[in-house]
Amino acid sequence: MKIVVVDDSRAMRMIVARTLRQAGFGGHEVLEAENGREALELVTRHAADLILCDWNMPGMTGIEFLQTLRARGNDTPFCFVTSEGSQEMREQAAAAGALGLIAKPFTADSFSDLLSPVVTP
């Protein structure tokens, strides 16, 4: 599987990749992007199986990225990994077609709980 991790912080992309491994999803290829625009290009070139994306990023936010993907007919499983987790954001994410939202700080268990239905170990 190809998992795309999108965050404007390189350190956070590394933490997300490490947490994926800790959750038992370490055998997959992880591709990285710094914002929604870069991720959109990456997903266009590489067929992603899962996208883990921050919400707030410069250039193109995570919700704009998700909305653009869905408008193009791309139904790749998509999950937000963000520092904000209000009910309003969760509802907006679900309405846009996201699997869910994992709020920072997160654990390997939170990744496993939400991603197990779509990611094979």
CSV table of C-alpha atoms in Angstrom, one decimal:
chain,number,residue,atom,x,y,z
A,1,MET,CA,0.0,0.0,0.0
A,2,LYS,CA,1.0,3.6,-0.6
A,3,ILE,CA,0.2,6.0,2.3
A,4,VAL,CA,0.6,9.7,1.7
A,5,VAL,CA,1.4,11.8,4.7
A,6,VAL,CA,0.7,15.5,4.3
A,7,ASP,CA,1.8,18.1,6.8
A,8,ASP,CA,3.7,21.4,6.6
A,9,SER,CA,6.0,20.2,9.4
A,10,ARG,CA,8.7,17.7,8.4
A,11,ALA,CA,9.0,16.6,12.0
A,12,MET,CA,5.3,15.9,12.2
A,13,ARG,CA,5.4,13.9,9.0
A,14,MET,CA,8.2,11.8,10.6
A,15,ILE,CA,6.1,11.3,13.8
A,16,VAL,CA,3.1,10.2,11.8
A,17,ALA,CA,5.2,7.7,9.8
A,18,ARG,CA,6.7,6.4,13.1
A,19,THR,CA,3.2,6.1,14.6
A,20,LEU,CA,2.0,4.1,11.6
A,21,ARG,CA,4.8,1.7,12.2
A,22,GLN,CA,4.0,1.4,15.9
A,23,ALA,CA,0.3,0.8,15.0
A,24,GLY,CA,1.4,-2.2,13.0
A,25,PHE,CA,1.3,-0.6,9.5
A,26,GLY,CA,5.0,-0.4,8.9
A,27,GLY,CA,5.3,-2.5,5.8
A,28,HIS,CA,3.8,0.1,3.5
A,29,GLU,CA,5.4,2.8,1.3
A,30,VAL,CA,5.1,6.3,2.8
A,31,LEU,CA,5.1,9.3,0.5
A,32,GLU,CA,5.3,12.8,1.9
A,33,ALA,CA,4.0,16.2,0.9
A,34,GLU,CA,4.2,19.6,2.6
A,35,ASN,CA,0.8,21.0,1.7
A,36,GLY,CA,-2.4,20.2,-0.2
A,37,ARG,CA,-1.1,21.4,-3.6
A,38,GLU,CA,2.0,19.2,-3.4
A,39,ALA,CA,-0.1,16.3,-2.2
A,40,LEU,CA,-2.6,16.8,-5.1
A,41,GLU,CA,0.3,16.5,-7.6
A,42,LEU,CA,1.7,13.5,-5.7
A,43,VAL,CA,-1.7,11.7,-5.6
A,44,THR,CA,-2.1,12.4,-9.3
A,45,ARG,CA,1.3,10.8,-10.1
A,46,HIS,CA,1.0,7.9,-7.6
A,47,ALA,CA,-2.1,5.9,-6.9
A,48,ALA,CA,-2.4,6.3,-3.1
A,49,ASP,CA,-4.2,3.8,-1.0
A,50,LEU,CA,-4.6,6.1,2.1
A,51,ILE,CA,-4.0,9.8,2.8
A,52,LEU,CA,-3.2,11.2,6.3
A,53,CYS,CA,-3.4,14.9,6.2
A,54,ASP,CA,-3.0,17.9,8.5
A,55,TRP,CA,-5.9,20.5,8.4
A,56,ASN,CA,-4.1,23.8,8.5
A,57,MET,CA,-1.3,24.3,5.9
A,58,PRO,CA,-0.2,27.1,3.7
A,59,GLY,CA,-1.0,27.0,0.0
A,60,MET,CA,-3.9,24.6,0.2
A,61,THR,CA,-5.4,23.4,3.4
A,62,GLY,CA,-6.3,19.8,4.2
A,63,ILE,CA,-10.0,20.4,3.8
A,64,GLU,CA,-9.5,22.1,0.4
A,65,PHE,CA,-7.3,19.2,-0.7
A,66,LEU,CA,-9.9,16.7,0.3
A,67,GLN,CA,-12.7,18.7,-1.4
A,68,THR,CA,-10.6,18.9,-4.6
A,69,LEU,CA,-9.9,15.2,-4.5
A,70,ARG,CA,-13.6,14.3,-4.1
A,71,ALA,CA,-14.6,16.8,-6.8
A,72,ARG,CA,-12.2,15.0,-9.2
A,73,GLY,CA,-13.9,11.7,-8.4
A,74,ASN,CA,-11.0,10.4,-6.2
A,75,ASP,CA,-12.3,8.3,-3.4
A,76,THR,CA,-9.0,7.4,-1.7
A,77,PRO,CA,-9.5,6.8,2.0
A,78,PHE,CA,-8.6,10.1,3.8
A,79,CYS,CA,-8.1,10.9,7.4
A,80,PHE,CA,-7.1,14.1,9.1
A,81,VAL,CA,-4.3,14.2,11.7
A,82,THR,CA,-4.5,17.6,13.2
A,83,SER,CA,-4.0,19.6,16.4
A,84,GLU,CA,-7.6,20.7,16.4
A,85,GLY,CA,-10.5,18.3,16.8
A,86,SER,CA,-13.6,20.3,17.4
A,87,GLN,CA,-17.0,18.7,16.7
A,88,GLU,CA,-17.5,21.3,13.9
A,89,MET,CA,-14.3,20.2,12.3
A,90,ARG,CA,-15.2,16.5,12.6
A,91,GLU,CA,-18.6,17.2,11.0
A,92,GLN,CA,-17.0,19.2,8.2
A,93,ALA,CA,-14.4,16.4,7.6
A,94,ALA,CA,-17.1,13.7,7.5
A,95,ALA,CA,-19.3,15.8,5.2
A,96,ALA,CA,-16.4,16.2,2.8
A,97,GLY,CA,-15.8,12.4,2.8
A,98,ALA,CA,-13.1,11.8,5.3
A,99,LEU,CA,-12.8,8.6,7.3
A,100,GLY,CA,-12.4,10.7,10.4
A,101,LEU,CA,-10.1,13.0,12.4
A,102,ILE,CA,-7.3,11.9,14.7
A,103,ALA,CA,-6.4,14.8,17.1
A,104,LYS,CA,-2.9,15.5,18.2
A,105,PRO,CA,-1.4,14.3,20.5
A,106,PHE,CA,-2.2,10.9,19.1
A,107,THR,CA,-1.2,7.3,19.9
A,108,ALA,CA,-0.6,4.2,17.9
A,109,ASP,CA,-3.9,2.9,19.3
A,110,SER,CA,-5.8,5.8,17.9
A,111,PHE,CA,-4.2,5.1,14.5
A,112,SER,CA,-5.0,1.4,14.7
A,113,ASP,CA,-8.6,2.0,15.8
A,114,LEU,CA,-9.5,4.3,12.9
A,115,LEU,CA,-7.3,2.9,10.1
A,116,SER,CA,-7.6,-0.9,10.7
A,117,PRO,CA,-10.6,-1.2,8.4
A,118,VAL,CA,-8.7,0.3,5.4
A,119,VAL,CA,-5.1,-0.6,6.0
A,120,THR,CA,-3.7,-4.2,6.1
A,121,PRO,CA,-0.9,-4.8,8.6
